[in-house]
Amino acid sequence: MRAIINTKYGPPEVAKLMEIDKPVPKGNEVLIKVYVTTVNRTDCGFRSAEYFISRFFSGLFRPKNKTLGNEFAGVIETIGKDVTSFNKGDRVFGYNDIKFGAHAEYMTMAENEAIAIIPGNLTYKEAAPITEGGHYALCDIRAAKIKKGQNVLIYGATGAIGSAAVQLAKYFGATVTAVCNTKNVELLKSLGADTVIDYTKQDFTKTDHIFDFVFDAVGKSSFGKCKPILNNNGIYISTELGRYSQNVFLALTTPIFSSKKVLFPIPTICKDDVIFLKELVVAGKFKPVIDRQYSLDQIVDAYKYVESGQKIGNVLITIT
Ligand SMILES: NC(=O)c1ccc[n+]([C@@H]2O[C@H](COP(=O)([O-])OP(=O)(O)OC[C@H]3O[C@@H](n4cnc5c(N)ncnc54)[C@H](OP(=O)(O)O)[C@@H]3O)[C@@H](O)[C@H]2O)c1
């Protein structure tokens, strides 16, 4: 089968299209023919190993899992002998950032992992980008314990995480202020943001409004700068470690020494989360934003675009 192979850590060019053997599912696994996957910041992080800490999970000197790709949508081609919850021919989607493997024509998933049936009316292109930004946003919003009527500010609201966070925060009943560039103001209004701040015209940290939760979904702010716009028990979460990894340090100290807190939740995903996100999509409460698509042999261009920091929502890879 055709697959993208990363034999070493490095720039986008380390990702090479090669022919490798098709995987064989174990007893509890399904074999999926992948039709659509994504290139996202999680793939970029593990491919570049820019943060050395990621090597403790992915291999100290070279990648253990040579094929990246965490989001997938496709059809089950065969099932292992012990699989009871899926059948051959089922259309499925989901997420795997332990084994990865979706940048390929075929991948395997254990039936109890983060995989679910694609609802009948959804295409593979609509299903593939549900989980990456969606589960990061869900994890952080749950950590902040957002309740109905609370005020939430989302900075970097146009990324995969930010655009999901705007929609999920609205679902949980928050009043949402989203921050973005001029060209994306209308998009964020269409996603449900109550107020949109154009960061080219206004510094969002100077607004008169006070927030229960400031979510920096693009990792470009700091707790210090956002503190004045947090209410007394306000919470700040960033998707990045921050300068000198300060957000980890602040997550350990602010809950003890400050009423305004930094949290740094470790993102997790399980089958129930995938089903929860799918139900929101079916109910029309969450629609992953799709920017552009590439084919598998254009993966280097896809990585370069994602690493430009300018993608709007999600970048798809179609596999034919
Ligand atoms: N290390 C990991 O494994 C990992 C995994 C997932 C995510 N992350 C981190 O999470 C963050 C978000 O990822 P993502 O995929 O959701 O989005 P992303 O692709 O990094 O975000 C792109 C969006 O951010 C906006 N943006 C760029 N610079 C900005 C600035 N200075 N102020 C405000 N907005 C800005 C851009 O919109 P505008 O045109 O409006 O500026 C663009 O739409 C990234 O920092 C990423 O590194 C890390």
PDB file of N, CA and C in Angstrom, residues 26 29-30 65-69 96-102 107-110 113:
ATOM      1  N   LYS A  26      -5.099  -7.338  14.314  1.00  0.00           N
ATOM      2  CA  LYS A  26      -5.085  -8.371  15.363  1.00  0.00           C
ATOM      3  C   LYS A  26      -6.535  -8.773  15.654  1.00  0.00           C
ATOM      4  N   GLU A  29      -8.896  -5.943  16.421  1.00  0.00           N
ATOM      5  CA  GLU A  29      -8.733  -4.748  15.572  1.00  0.00           C
ATOM      6  C   GLU A  29      -9.539  -4.847  14.282  1.00  0.00           C
ATOM      7  N   VAL A  30      -9.770  -3.643  13.709  1.00  0.00           N
ATOM      8  CA  VAL A  30     -10.382  -3.579  12.379  1.00  0.00           C
ATOM      9  C   VAL A  30      -9.347  -3.000  11.412  1.00  0.00           C
ATOM     10  N   ASN A  65       6.851   5.155  15.402  1.00  0.00           N
ATOM     11  CA  ASN A  65       5.751   4.986  14.435  1.00  0.00           C
ATOM     12  C   ASN A  65       6.104   5.808  13.208  1.00  0.00           C
ATOM     13  N   LYS A  66       6.450   5.118  12.135  1.00  0.00           N
ATOM     14  CA  LYS A  66       7.006   5.854  10.982  1.00  0.00           C
ATOM     15  C   LYS A  66       5.919   6.504  10.128  1.00  0.00           C
ATOM     16  N   THR A  67       4.685   6.071  10.291  1.00  0.00           N
ATOM     17  CA  THR A  67       3.589   6.697   9.552  1.00  0.00           C
ATOM     18  C   THR A  67       2.739   7.522  10.509  1.00  0.00           C
ATOM     19  N   LEU A  68       2.707   8.844  10.274  1.00  0.00           N
ATOM     20  CA  LEU A  68       1.878   9.722  11.114  1.00  0.00           C
ATOM     21  C   LEU A  68       0.445   9.764  10.572  1.00  0.00           C
ATOM     22  N   GLY A  69      -0.320  10.742  11.050  1.00  0.00           N
ATOM     23  CA  GLY A  69      -1.736  10.828  10.671  1.00  0.00           C
ATOM     24  C   GLY A  69      -2.564  10.316  11.826  1.00  0.00           C
ATOM     25  N   ASN A  96      -6.207   8.647  16.488  1.00  0.00           N
ATOM     26  CA  ASN A  96      -5.189   7.822  17.134  1.00  0.00           C
ATOM     27  C   ASN A  96      -3.865   8.599  17.199  1.00  0.00           C
ATOM     28  N   ASP A  97      -3.507   9.096  18.383  1.00  0.00           N
ATOM     29  CA  ASP A  97      -2.213   9.788  18.506  1.00  0.00           C
ATOM     30  C   ASP A  97      -1.235   8.954  19.343  1.00  0.00           C
ATOM     31  N   ILE A  98      -1.516   7.670  19.461  1.00  0.00           N
ATOM     32  CA  ILE A  98      -0.571   6.748  20.116  1.00  0.00           C
ATOM     33  C   ILE A  98       0.201   5.999  19.031  1.00  0.00           C
ATOM     34  N   LYS A  99      -0.544   5.370  18.147  1.00  0.00           N
ATOM     35  CA  LYS A  99       0.053   4.581  17.065  1.00  0.00           C
ATOM     36  C   LYS A  99       0.085   5.369  15.746  1.00  0.00           C
ATOM     37  N   PHE A 100      -0.749   6.411  15.635  1.00  0.00           N
ATOM     38  CA  PHE A 100      -0.930   7.167  14.374  1.00  0.00           C
ATOM     39  C   PHE A 100      -1.274   6.199  13.223  1.00  0.00           C
ATOM     40  N   GLY A 101      -0.772   6.474  12.007  1.00  0.00           N
ATOM     41  CA  GLY A 101      -0.939   5.518  10.905  1.00  0.00           C
ATOM     42  C   GLY A 101      -1.949   5.908   9.841  1.00  0.00           C
ATOM     43  N   ALA A 102      -2.584   7.100   9.965  1.00  0.00           N
ATOM     44  CA  ALA A 102      -3.656   7.449   9.015  1.00  0.00           C
ATOM     45  C   ALA A 102      -3.140   8.047   7.705  1.00  0.00           C
ATOM     46  N   MET A 107      -5.048   1.419   7.674  1.00  0.00           N
ATOM     47  CA  MET A 107      -4.572   1.473   9.053  1.00  0.00           C
ATOM     48  C   MET A 107      -5.419   0.526   9.899  1.00  0.00           C
ATOM     49  N   THR A 108      -4.928   0.198  11.083  1.00  0.00           N
ATOM     50  CA  THR A 108      -5.726  -0.638  11.991  1.00  0.00           C
ATOM     51  C   THR A 108      -6.070   0.167  13.241  1.00  0.00           C
ATOM     52  N   MET A 109      -7.204  -0.166  13.832  1.00  0.00           N
ATOM     53  CA  MET A 109      -7.631   0.410  15.114  1.00  0.00           C
ATOM     54  C   MET A 109      -8.243  -0.711  15.944  1.00  0.00           C
ATOM     55  N   ALA A 110      -7.962  -0.712  17.260  1.00  0.00           N
ATOM     56  CA  ALA A 110      -8.661  -1.641  18.142  1.00  0.00           C
ATOM     57  C   ALA A 110     -10.099  -1.156  18.282  1.00  0.00           C
ATOM     58  N   GLU A 113     -10.933   1.549  20.853  1.00  0.00           N
ATOM     59  CA  GLU A 113     -10.242   2.848  20.816  1.00  0.00           C
ATOM     60  C   GLU A 113     -11.192   3.947  20.313  1.00  0.00           C
TER      61      GLU A 113
END
